[in-house]
JSON list of C-alpha atoms in Angstrom, two decimals:
[
{"chain": "A", "resi": 1, "resn": "MET", "atom": "CA", "xyz": [157.66, 25.80, 72.57]},
{"chain": "A", "resi": 2, "resn": "THR", "atom": "CA", "xyz": [154.07, 26.85, 71.38]},
{"chain": "A", "resi": 3, "resn": "PRO", "atom": "CA", "xyz": [151.48, 25.49, 73.83]},
{"chain": "A", "resi": 4, "resn": "ASP", "atom": "CA", "xyz": [148.60, 23.21, 71.07]},
{"chain": "A", "resi": 5, "resn": "ALA", "atom": "CA", "xyz": [145.55, 24.77, 70.27]},
{"chain": "A", "resi": 6, "resn": "SER", "atom": "CA", "xyz": [143.53, 22.50, 73.02]},
{"chain": "A", "resi": 7, "resn": "ARG", "atom": "CA", "xyz": [143.04, 23.27, 76.35]},
{"chain": "A", "resi": 8, "resn": "GLN", "atom": "CA", "xyz": [142.80, 22.09, 79.54]},
{"chain": "A", "resi": 9, "resn": "GLY", "atom": "CA", "xyz": [141.55, 23.19, 83.04]},
{"chain": "A", "resi": 10, "resn": "GLY", "atom": "CA", "xyz": [142.05, 26.72, 81.36]},
{"chain": "A", "resi": 11, "resn": "LYS", "atom": "CA", "xyz": [145.60, 26.90, 80.49]},
{"chain": "A", "resi": 12, "resn": "PRO", "atom": "CA", "xyz": [146.92, 26.24, 77.38]},
{"chain": "A", "resi": 13, "resn": "ARG", "atom": "CA", "xyz": [147.77, 22.23, 76.73]},
{"chain": "A", "resi": 14, "resn": "LEU", "atom": "CA", "xyz": [151.49, 22.03, 76.17]},
{"chain": "A", "resi": 15, "resn": "ARG", "atom": "CA", "xyz": [152.49, 19.67, 73.21]},
{"chain": "A", "resi": 16, "resn": "ALA", "atom": "CA", "xyz": [153.72, 16.00, 74.11]},
{"chain": "A", "resi": 17, "resn": "ASP", "atom": "CA", "xyz": [157.47, 16.72, 73.88]},
{"chain": "A", "resi": 18, "resn": "ALA", "atom": "CA", "xyz": [156.96, 19.75, 75.85]},
{"chain": "A", "resi": 19, "resn": "ALA", "atom": "CA", "xyz": [155.08, 18.12, 78.82]},
{"chain": "A", "resi": 20, "resn": "ARG", "atom": "CA", "xyz": [157.53, 15.72, 78.81]},
{"chain": "A", "resi": 21, "resn": "ASN", "atom": "CA", "xyz": [160.39, 17.67, 79.54]},
{"chain": "A", "resi": 22, "resn": "ARG", "atom": "CA", "xyz": [157.99, 19.66, 82.15]},
{"chain": "A", "resi": 23, "resn": "ALA", "atom": "CA", "xyz": [157.43, 16.44, 83.89]},
{"chain": "A", "resi": 24, "resn": "GLN", "atom": "CA", "xyz": [160.82, 15.80, 84.13]},
{"chain": "A", "resi": 25, "resn": "VAL", "atom": "CA", "xyz": [162.17, 18.85, 85.25]},
{"chain": "A", "resi": 26, "resn": "LEU", "atom": "CA", "xyz": [159.85, 18.76, 88.11]},
{"chain": "A", "resi": 27, "resn": "ALA", "atom": "CA", "xyz": [160.99, 14.90, 88.89]},
{"chain": "A", "resi": 28, "resn": "ALA", "atom": "CA", "xyz": [164.28, 15.72, 88.65]},
{"chain": "A", "resi": 29, "resn": "ALA", "atom": "CA", "xyz": [164.04, 19.23, 91.15]},
{"chain": "A", "resi": 30, "resn": "ARG", "atom": "CA", "xyz": [161.93, 16.89, 93.64]},
{"chain": "A", "resi": 31, "resn": "THR", "atom": "CA", "xyz": [164.79, 14.55, 93.83]},
{"chain": "A", "resi": 32, "resn": "ALA", "atom": "CA", "xyz": [167.38, 16.96, 93.84]},
{"chain": "A", "resi": 33, "resn": "PHE", "atom": "CA", "xyz": [165.64, 19.13, 96.38]},
{"chain": "A", "resi": 34, "resn": "ARG", "atom": "CA", "xyz": [165.43, 16.09, 98.99]},
{"chain": "A", "resi": 35, "resn": "GLU", "atom": "CA", "xyz": [169.00, 15.23, 98.42]},
{"chain": "A", "resi": 36, "resn": "LEU", "atom": "CA", "xyz": [170.78, 18.91, 98.29]},
{"chain": "A", "resi": 37, "resn": "GLY", "atom": "CA", "xyz": [168.11, 21.42, 99.61]},
{"chain": "A", "resi": 38, "resn": "THR", "atom": "CA", "xyz": [166.14, 23.96, 98.08]},
{"chain": "A", "resi": 39, "resn": "ALA", "atom": "CA", "xyz": [169.44, 25.92, 96.80]},
{"chain": "A", "resi": 40, "resn": "VAL", "atom": "CA", "xyz": [170.36, 23.21, 94.81]},
{"chain": "A", "resi": 41, "resn": "PRO", "atom": "CA", "xyz": [172.11, 24.80, 91.20]},
{"chain": "A", "resi": 42, "resn": "LEU", "atom": "CA", "xyz": [169.35, 24.80, 88.65]},
{"chain": "A", "resi": 43, "resn": "ASP", "atom": "CA", "xyz": [171.91, 23.53, 85.99]},
{"chain": "A", "resi": 44, "resn": "GLU", "atom": "CA", "xyz": [172.04, 20.26, 88.22]},
{"chain": "A", "resi": 45, "resn": "ILE", "atom": "CA", "xyz": [168.26, 20.02, 87.65]},
{"chain": "A", "resi": 46, "resn": "ALA", "atom": "CA", "xyz": [168.42, 20.53, 84.52]},
{"chain": "A", "resi": 47, "resn": "ARG", "atom": "CA", "xyz": [171.47, 18.00, 84.08]},
{"chain": "A", "resi": 48, "resn": "ARG", "atom": "CA", "xyz": [169.19, 15.23, 85.96]},
{"chain": "A", "resi": 49, "resn": "ALA", "atom": "CA", "xyz": [166.34, 15.91, 83.70]},
{"chain": "A", "resi": 50, "resn": "GLY", "atom": "CA", "xyz": [168.04, 15.30, 80.52]},
{"chain": "A", "resi": 51, "resn": "VAL", "atom": "CA", "xyz": [167.11, 18.70, 79.39]},
{"chain": "A", "resi": 52, "resn": "ASN", "atom": "CA", "xyz": [169.17, 22.00, 78.96]},
{"chain": "A", "resi": 53, "resn": "ILE", "atom": "CA", "xyz": [168.88, 25.13, 81.09]},
{"chain": "A", "resi": 54, "resn": "ALA", "atom": "CA", "xyz": [166.98, 27.29, 78.57]},
{"chain": "A", "resi": 55, "resn": "THR", "atom": "CA", "xyz": [164.45, 24.27, 78.16]},
{"chain": "A", "resi": 56, "resn": "LEU", "atom": "CA", "xyz": [164.36, 24.83, 81.66]},
{"chain": "A", "resi": 57, "resn": "TYR", "atom": "CA", "xyz": [164.09, 28.46, 82.22]},
{"chain": "A", "resi": 58, "resn": "ARG", "atom": "CA", "xyz": [161.63, 28.03, 79.49]},
{"chain": "A", "resi": 59, "resn": "ARG", "atom": "CA", "xyz": [159.26, 26.19, 81.82]},
{"chain": "A", "resi": 60, "resn": "PHE", "atom": "CA", "xyz": [160.23, 28.06, 84.57]},
{"chain": "A", "resi": 61, "resn": "PRO", "atom": "CA", "xyz": [161.84, 31.32, 84.67]},
{"chain": "A", "resi": 62, "resn": "ASP", "atom": "CA", "xyz": [163.56, 30.98, 87.84]},
{"chain": "A", "resi": 63, "resn": "ARG", "atom": "CA", "xyz": [164.05, 29.00, 90.95]},
{"chain": "A", "resi": 64, "resn": "ASP", "atom": "CA", "xyz": [160.88, 30.21, 93.17]},
{"chain": "A", "resi": 65, "resn": "ALA", "atom": "CA", "xyz": [158.48, 29.45, 90.03]},
{"chain": "A", "resi": 66, "resn": "LEU", "atom": "CA", "xyz": [159.95, 25.95, 90.33]},
{"chain": "A", "resi": 67, "resn": "ILE", "atom": "CA", "xyz": [159.70, 25.61, 93.52]},
{"chain": "A", "resi": 68, "resn": "ARG", "atom": "CA", "xyz": [156.04, 27.42, 93.82]},
{"chain": "A", "resi": 69, "resn": "GLN", "atom": "CA", "xyz": [154.71, 23.72, 91.14]},
{"chain": "A", "resi": 70, "resn": "VAL", "atom": "CA", "xyz": [156.53, 21.65, 93.44]},
{"chain": "A", "resi": 71, "resn": "VAL", "atom": "CA", "xyz": [154.50, 22.77, 96.74]},
{"chain": "A", "resi": 72, "resn": "ILE", "atom": "CA", "xyz": [151.44, 23.48, 94.14]},
{"chain": "A", "resi": 73, "resn": "ASP", "atom": "CA", "xyz": [152.04, 19.53, 92.67]},
{"chain": "A", "resi": 74, "resn": "GLY", "atom": "CA", "xyz": [152.05, 18.35, 96.03]},
{"chain": "A", "resi": 75, "resn": "PHE", "atom": "CA", "xyz": [149.17, 20.09, 97.58]},
{"chain": "A", "resi": 76, "resn": "THR", "atom": "CA", "xyz": [147.00, 18.84, 94.30]},
{"chain": "A", "resi": 77, "resn": "LEU", "atom": "CA", "xyz": [148.04, 15.47, 95.26]},
{"chain": "A", "resi": 78, "resn": "VAL", "atom": "CA", "xyz": [147.03, 15.97, 99.05]},
{"chain": "A", "resi": 79, "resn": "LEU", "atom": "CA", "xyz": [143.49, 17.43, 97.91]},
{"chain": "A", "resi": 80, "resn": "GLU", "atom": "CA", "xyz": [142.58, 14.23, 95.79]},
{"chain": "A", "resi": 81, "resn": "THR", "atom": "CA", "xyz": [143.83, 11.83, 98.59]},
{"chain": "A", "resi": 82, "resn": "ALA", "atom": "CA", "xyz": [141.51, 13.27, 100.95]},
{"chain": "A", "resi": 83, "resn": "ARG", "atom": "CA", "xyz": [138.76, 13.77, 99.06]},
{"chain": "A", "resi": 84, "resn": "GLY", "atom": "CA", "xyz": [139.17, 10.29, 97.95]},
{"chain": "A", "resi": 85, "resn": "ALA", "atom": "CA", "xyz": [139.08, 9.17, 101.77]},
{"chain": "A", "resi": 86, "resn": "LEU", "atom": "CA", "xyz": [136.30, 11.44, 102.23]},
{"chain": "A", "resi": 87, "resn": "ARG", "atom": "CA", "xyz": [133.96, 9.72, 99.39]},
{"chain": "A", "resi": 88, "resn": "THR", "atom": "CA", "xyz": [134.65, 6.33, 100.86]},
{"chain": "A", "resi": 89, "resn": "ALA", "atom": "CA", "xyz": [134.37, 7.57, 104.80]},
{"chain": "A", "resi": 90, "resn": "SER", "atom": "CA", "xyz": [130.79, 7.07, 105.00]},
{"chain": "A", "resi": 91, "resn": "ARG", "atom": "CA", "xyz": [131.16, 2.97, 105.17]},
{"chain": "A", "resi": 92, "resn": "ASP", "atom": "CA", "xyz": [134.49, 3.10, 107.31]},
{"chain": "A", "resi": 93, "resn": "PRO", "atom": "CA", "xyz": [135.66, 6.05, 108.74]},
{"chain": "A", "resi": 94, "resn": "LEU", "atom": "CA", "xyz": [138.82, 4.92, 110.33]},
{"chain": "A", "resi": 95, "resn": "ALA", "atom": "CA", "xyz": [139.64, 3.09, 107.20]},
{"chain": "A", "resi": 96, "resn": "ALA", "atom": "CA", "xyz": [139.44, 6.04, 104.95]},
{"chain": "A", "resi": 97, "resn": "ILE", "atom": "CA", "xyz": [141.89, 7.70, 107.58]},
{"chain": "A", "resi": 98, "resn": "GLU", "atom": "CA", "xyz": [144.05, 5.51, 107.08]},
{"chain": "A", "resi": 99, "resn": "GLU", "atom": "CA", "xyz": [144.01, 5.53, 103.30]},
{"chain": "A", "resi": 100, "resn": "LEU", "atom": "CA", "xyz": [144.60, 8.61, 102.98]},
{"chain": "A", "resi": 101, "resn": "LEU", "atom": "CA", "xyz": [148.07, 8.35, 105.47]},
{"chain": "A", "resi": 102, "resn": "LEU", "atom": "CA", "xyz": [149.21, 5.15, 104.18]},
{"chain": "A", "resi": 103, "resn": "ARG", "atom": "CA", "xyz": [148.43, 6.80, 100.32]},
{"chain": "A", "resi": 104, "resn": "MET", "atom": "CA", "xyz": [150.16, 10.13, 101.25]},
{"chain": "A", "resi": 105, "resn": "VAL", "atom": "CA", "xyz": [153.59, 7.89, 102.51]},
{"chain": "A", "resi": 106, "resn": "ASP", "atom": "CA", "xyz": [153.43, 5.68, 99.71]},
{"chain": "A", "resi": 107, "resn": "GLN", "atom": "CA", "xyz": [153.52, 9.01, 97.05]},
{"chain": "A", "resi": 108, "resn": "ARG", "atom": "CA", "xyz": [155.79, 11.08, 99.61]},
{"chain": "A", "resi": 109, "resn": "ASP", "atom": "CA", "xyz": [158.28, 11.65, 97.45]},
{"chain": "A", "resi": 110, "resn": "MET", "atom": "CA", "xyz": [155.46, 13.90, 95.16]},
{"chain": "A", "resi": 111, "resn": "LEU", "atom": "CA", "xyz": [155.71, 15.77, 98.81]},
{"chain": "A", "resi": 112, "resn": "VAL", "atom": "CA", "xyz": [159.68, 16.43, 99.17]},
{"chain": "A", "resi": 113, "resn": "LEU", "atom": "CA", "xyz": [157.68, 20.37, 99.33]},
{"chain": "A", "resi": 114, "resn": "PRO", "atom": "CA", "xyz": [157.51, 21.40, 102.32]},
{"chain": "A", "resi": 115, "resn": "LEU", "atom": "CA", "xyz": [158.44, 18.48, 103.78]},
{"chain": "A", "resi": 116, "resn": "ILE", "atom": "CA", "xyz": [161.94, 18.82, 104.18]},
{"chain": "A", "resi": 117, "resn": "GLY", "atom": "CA", "xyz": [161.37, 23.06, 104.75]},
{"chain": "A", "resi": 118, "resn": "GLY", "atom": "CA", "xyz": [162.62, 25.29, 101.83]},
{"chain": "A", "resi": 119, "resn": "PRO", "atom": "CA", "xyz": [160.69, 29.06, 101.20]},
{"chain": "A", "resi": 120, "resn": "VAL", "atom": "CA", "xyz": [157.52, 29.00, 102.37]},
{"chain": "A", "resi": 121, "resn": "VAL", "atom": "CA", "xyz": [155.43, 29.58, 99.42]},
{"chain": "A", "resi": 122, "resn": "ASP", "atom": "CA", "xyz": [152.20, 31.90, 99.76]},
{"chain": "A", "resi": 123, "resn": "ALA", "atom": "CA", "xyz": [151.04, 32.17, 96.19]},
{"chain": "A", "resi": 124, "resn": "PRO", "atom": "CA", "xyz": [147.02, 32.62, 95.78]},
{"chain": "A", "resi": 125, "resn": "GLU", "atom": "CA", "xyz": [146.69, 28.62, 94.47]},
{"chain": "A", "resi": 126, "resn": "ALA", "atom": "CA", "xyz": [148.87, 27.31, 97.10]},
{"chain": "A", "resi": 127, "resn": "VAL", "atom": "CA", "xyz": [146.96, 28.99, 99.42]},
{"chain": "A", "resi": 128, "resn": "GLU", "atom": "CA", "xyz": [143.25, 28.05, 98.50]},
{"chain": "A", "resi": 129, "resn": "LEU", "atom": "CA", "xyz": [144.75, 24.23, 98.00]},
{"chain": "A", "resi": 130, "resn": "GLN", "atom": "CA", "xyz": [145.51, 24.30, 101.78]},
{"chain": "A", "resi": 131, "resn": "ARG", "atom": "CA", "xyz": [142.42, 26.11, 102.93]},
{"chain": "A", "resi": 132, "resn": "GLN", "atom": "CA", "xyz": [140.46, 23.07, 100.49]},
{"chain": "A", "resi": 133, "resn": "ILE", "atom": "CA", "xyz": [142.65, 19.92, 102.28]},
{"chain": "A", "resi": 134, "resn": "ALA", "atom": "CA", "xyz": [141.72, 21.60, 105.88]},
{"chain": "A", "resi": 135, "resn": "THR", "atom": "CA", "xyz": [138.09, 21.68, 104.47]},
{"chain": "A", "resi": 136, "resn": "ALA", "atom": "CA", "xyz": [138.32, 17.88, 103.12]},
{"chain": "A", "resi": 137, "resn": "LEU", "atom": "CA", "xyz": [140.30, 16.53, 106.39]},
{"chain": "A", "resi": 138, "resn": "GLU", "atom": "CA", "xyz": [137.42, 18.70, 108.61]},
{"chain": "A", "resi": 139, "resn": "ASP", "atom": "CA", "xyz": [134.56, 16.90, 106.76]},
{"chain": "A", "resi": 140, "resn": "LEU", "atom": "CA", "xyz": [136.60, 13.11, 106.55]},
{"chain": "A", "resi": 141, "resn": "LEU", "atom": "CA", "xyz": [136.65, 13.80, 110.73]},
{"chain": "A", "resi": 142, "resn": "THR", "atom": "CA", "xyz": [133.11, 15.40, 110.66]},
{"chain": "A", "resi": 143, "resn": "THR", "atom": "CA", "xyz": [131.72, 11.46, 109.18]},
{"chain": "A", "resi": 144, "resn": "ALA", "atom": "CA", "xyz": [133.76, 9.55, 111.55]},
{"chain": "A", "resi": 145, "resn": "ARG", "atom": "CA", "xyz": [132.62, 11.47, 114.65]},
{"chain": "A", "resi": 146, "resn": "SER", "atom": "CA", "xyz": [129.02, 11.19, 113.67]},
{"chain": "A", "resi": 147, "resn": "GLN", "atom": "CA", "xyz": [130.04, 7.52, 114.19]},
{"chain": "A", "resi": 148, "resn": "SER", "atom": "CA", "xyz": [131.44, 7.57, 117.57]},
{"chain": "A", "resi": 149, "resn": "LEU", "atom": "CA", "xyz": [134.67, 6.52, 115.91]},
{"chain": "A", "resi": 150, "resn": "VAL", "atom": "CA", "xyz": [137.12, 9.14, 116.89]},
{"chain": "A", "resi": 151, "resn": "ARG", "atom": "CA", "xyz": [137.65, 11.30, 119.90]},
{"chain": "A", "resi": 152, "resn": "PRO", "atom": "CA", "xyz": [136.19, 15.08, 119.49]},
{"chain": "A", "resi": 153, "resn": "ASP", "atom": "CA", "xyz": [139.28, 16.77, 120.24]},
{"chain": "A", "resi": 154, "resn": "VAL", "atom": "CA", "xyz": [141.32, 15.50, 116.85]},
{"chain": "A", "resi": 155, "resn": "THR", "atom": "CA", "xyz": [141.31, 17.68, 114.24]},
{"chain": "A", "resi": 156, "resn": "ALA", "atom": "CA", "xyz": [142.70, 18.85, 110.57]},
{"chain": "A", "resi": 157, "resn": "VAL", "atom": "CA", "xyz": [145.99, 19.81, 111.84]},
{"chain": "A", "resi": 158, "resn": "ASP", "atom": "CA", "xyz": [146.53, 16.56, 113.55]},
{"chain": "A", "resi": 159, "resn": "LEU", "atom": "CA", "xyz": [146.60, 14.61, 110.52]},
{"chain": "A", "resi": 160, "resn": "ILE", "atom": "CA", "xyz": [148.23, 17.27, 108.51]},
{"chain": "A", "resi": 161, "resn": "THR", "atom": "CA", "xyz": [151.13, 17.16, 110.75]},
{"chain": "A", "resi": 162, "resn": "THR", "atom": "CA", "xyz": [150.99, 13.41, 111.23]},
{"chain": "A", "resi": 163, "resn": "ALA", "atom": "CA", "xyz": [150.92, 12.99, 107.43]},
{"chain": "A", "resi": 164, "resn": "ALA", "atom": "CA", "xyz": [153.87, 15.06, 107.06]},
{"chain": "A", "resi": 165, "resn": "LEU", "atom": "CA", "xyz": [155.81, 13.62, 110.22]},
{"chain": "A", "resi": 166, "resn": "ALA", "atom": "CA", "xyz": [155.13, 10.01, 108.77]},
{"chain": "A", "resi": 167, "resn": "CYS", "atom": "CA", "xyz": [156.06, 11.13, 104.84]},
{"chain": "A", "resi": 168, "resn": "ARG", "atom": "CA", "xyz": [159.21, 13.03, 106.07]},
{"chain": "A", "resi": 169, "resn": "PRO", "atom": "CA", "xyz": [162.59, 11.12, 104.63]},
{"chain": "A", "resi": 170, "resn": "LEU", "atom": "CA", "xyz": [164.52, 8.68, 107.36]},
{"chain": "A", "resi": 171, "resn": "PRO", "atom": "CA", "xyz": [168.35, 8.74, 105.97]},
{"chain": "A", "resi": 172, "resn": "TYR", "atom": "CA", "xyz": [170.29, 5.55, 105.29]},
{"chain": "A", "resi": 173, "resn": "LEU", "atom": "CA", "xyz": [167.35, 3.23, 105.89]},
{"chain": "A", "resi": 174, "resn": "PRO", "atom": "CA", "xyz": [166.31, 1.58, 102.48]},
{"chain": "A", "resi": 175, "resn": "THR", "atom": "CA", "xyz": [163.02, 2.51, 100.77]},
{"chain": "A", "resi": 176, "resn": "GLU", "atom": "CA", "xyz": [160.97, -0.99, 102.22]},
{"chain": "A", "resi": 177, "resn": "GLN", "atom": "CA", "xyz": [162.39, -0.72, 106.11]},
{"chain": "A", "resi": 178, "resn": "ALA", "atom": "CA", "xyz": [160.98, 3.03, 105.98]},
{"chain": "A", "resi": 179, "resn": "THR", "atom": "CA", "xyz": [158.07, 2.72, 104.48]},
{"chain": "A", "resi": 180, "resn": "ALA", "atom": "CA", "xyz": [156.81, -0.36, 107.18]},
{"chain": "A", "resi": 181, "resn": "LEU", "atom": "CA", "xyz": [158.12, 2.16, 109.72]},
{"chain": "A", "resi": 182, "resn": "ALA", "atom": "CA", "xyz": [155.76, 4.51, 108.61]},
{"chain": "A", "resi": 183, "resn": "THR", "atom": "CA", "xyz": [152.91, 2.51, 108.35]},
{"chain": "A", "resi": 184, "resn": "ARG", "atom": "CA", "xyz": [153.72, 1.12, 112.45]},
{"chain": "A", "resi": 185, "resn": "HIS", "atom": "CA", "xyz": [153.43, 4.95, 113.07]},
{"chain": "A", "resi": 186, "resn": "VAL", "atom": "CA", "xyz": [150.09, 5.38, 110.70]},
{"chain": "A", "resi": 187, "resn": "ARG", "atom": "CA", "xyz": [148.80, 2.51, 112.50]},
{"chain": "A", "resi": 188, "resn": "ILE", "atom": "CA", "xyz": [149.86, 3.45, 116.46]},
{"chain": "A", "resi": 189, "resn": "PHE", "atom": "CA", "xyz": [148.32, 7.18, 115.46]},
{"chain": "A", "resi": 190, "resn": "LEU", "atom": "CA", "xyz": [144.93, 5.75, 114.00]},
{"chain": "A", "resi": 191, "resn": "ASP", "atom": "CA", "xyz": [144.67, 3.57, 117.28]},
{"chain": "A", "resi": 192, "resn": "GLY", "atom": "CA", "xyz": [145.21, 6.82, 119.25]},
{"chain": "A", "resi": 193, "resn": "LEU", "atom": "CA", "xyz": [142.48, 8.50, 117.18]},
{"chain": "A", "resi": 194, "resn": "ARG", "atom": "CA", "xyz": [139.77, 6.02, 118.99]},
{"chain": "A", "resi": 195, "resn": "PRO", "atom": "CA", "xyz": [137.74, 7.77, 121.44]},
{"chain": "A", "resi": 196, "resn": "ASP", "atom": "CA", "xyz": [137.89, 5.35, 124.43]},
{"chain": "A", "resi": 197, "resn": "GLY", "atom": "CA", "xyz": [140.46, 5.09, 127.45]},
{"chain": "A", "resi": 198, "resn": "ILE", "atom": "CA", "xyz": [141.72, 8.87, 125.69]},
{"chain": "A", "resi": 199, "resn": "ARG", "atom": "CA", "xyz": [143.46, 11.62, 127.92]},
{"chain": "A", "resi": 200, "resn": "PRO", "atom": "CA", "xyz": [143.02, 15.07, 127.02]},
{"chain": "A", "resi": 201, "resn": "LEU", "atom": "CA", "xyz": [145.36, 17.01, 124.56]},
{"chain": "A", "resi": 202, "resn": "PRO", "atom": "CA", "xyz": [146.45, 20.54, 124.94]},
{"chain": "A", "resi": 203, "resn": "PRO", "atom": "CA", "xyz": [145.31, 22.45, 122.61]},
{"chain": "A", "resi": 204, "resn": "ALA", "atom": "CA", "xyz": [145.71, 22.54, 118.85]},
{"chain": "A", "resi": 205, "resn": "PRO", "atom": "CA", "xyz": [146.33, 25.30, 116.79]},
{"chain": "A", "resi": 206, "resn": "THR", "atom": "CA", "xyz": [143.77, 26.19, 114.60]},
{"chain": "A", "resi": 207, "resn": "HIS", "atom": "CA", "xyz": [144.36, 26.02, 110.98]},
{"chain": "A", "resi": 208, "resn": "LYS", "atom": "CA", "xyz": [144.61, 29.32, 110.08]},
{"chain": "A", "resi": 209, "resn": "GLU", "atom": "CA", "xyz": [147.22, 29.75, 112.95]},
{"chain": "A", "resi": 210, "resn": "PHE", "atom": "CA", "xyz": [148.94, 26.59, 111.52]},
{"chain": "A", "resi": 211, "resn": "THR", "atom": "CA", "xyz": [149.08, 28.55, 108.12]},
{"chain": "A", "resi": 212, "resn": "ALA", "atom": "CA", "xyz": [149.52, 31.98, 109.73]},
{"chain": "A", "resi": 213, "resn": "HIS", "atom": "CA", "xyz": [152.74, 31.17, 111.32]},
{"chain": "A", "resi": 214, "resn": "LEU", "atom": "CA", "xyz": [154.15, 29.70, 108.45]},
{"chain": "A", "resi": 215, "resn": "HIS", "atom": "CA", "xyz": [153.42, 33.18, 106.49]},
{"chain": "A", "resi": 216, "resn": "THR", "atom": "CA", "xyz": [155.25, 34.91, 109.66]},
{"chain": "A", "resi": 217, "resn": "ALA", "atom": "CA", "xyz": [158.29, 32.88, 108.96]},
{"chain": "A", "resi": 218, "resn": "LYS", "atom": "CA", "xyz": [158.38, 33.63, 105.55]},
{"chain": "A", "resi": 219, "resn": "GLU", "atom": "CA", "xyz": [158.80, 36.99, 106.50]},
{"chain": "A", "resi": 220, "resn": "ALA", "atom": "CA", "xyz": [161.35, 36.97, 109.14]},
{"chain": "A", "resi": 221, "resn": "GLU", "atom": "CA", "xyz": [163.87, 34.88, 106.62]},
{"chain": "A", "resi": 222, "resn": "PRO", "atom": "CA", "xyz": [166.53, 36.95, 105.99]},
{"chain": "A", "resi": 223, "resn": "ASP", "atom": "CA", "xyz": [167.70, 37.78, 102.15]},
{"chain": "A", "resi": 224, "resn": "SER", "atom": "CA", "xyz": [169.81, 34.83, 101.23]},
{"chain": "A", "resi": 225, "resn": "GLY", "atom": "CA", "xyz": [171.10, 36.53, 97.90]},
{"chain": "A", "resi": 226, "resn": "ARG", "atom": "CA", "xyz": [171.28, 33.29, 96.06]},
{"chain": "A", "resi": 227, "resn": "THR", "atom": "CA", "xyz": [171.40, 33.08, 92.66]},
{"chain": "A", "resi": 228, "resn": "ASP", "atom": "CA", "xyz": [169.40, 31.35, 90.25]},
{"chain": "A", "resi": 229, "resn": "VAL", "atom": "CA", "xyz": [171.61, 28.79, 88.99]}
]
């Protein structure tokens, strides 16, 4: 479909029906990836989205393009959440960190990739989003440390991995119970952030080391020979 003449964020703005189809495909992809993995047939994603396969390919020319957009949407949500927490951190840093983690739990369906695994996405936009997320989280921790509210050895990687663990799907549990358990784990983690009575932690990987490991894992992946449908 021909994009509307107006532009948003430097990109052509889709017509309403095209934007709706695109959103439906992405929502269906997130659900299908969570339930069936990233090798799910694209025909199945199109069926769940209520569109034909040609419409899916018009928006996403191959499986990698669809996976990449799901990942980018997830990272964008995390960055927006981190920046929102940072704006309120000066008043109560621990409350800001709690709000950050709990909002990510609430939005975990948007974060299905890379939470369930799947191909590592190293598109420049995804890499840049990860860098900005790490920066925002380090700034959040710096604010908390300046008020002596968190232990000095906590890093952005700790926040990232804790959020990922709290957001992972818990099979067979009703959503309400899964959310209650995730909330408990977040609050236990928050108590562990406090500087009083701490025990030394083993060295943490830096954000650079953390992401480098992911890219190394991608390079080691064998060619699956999968098809696009």
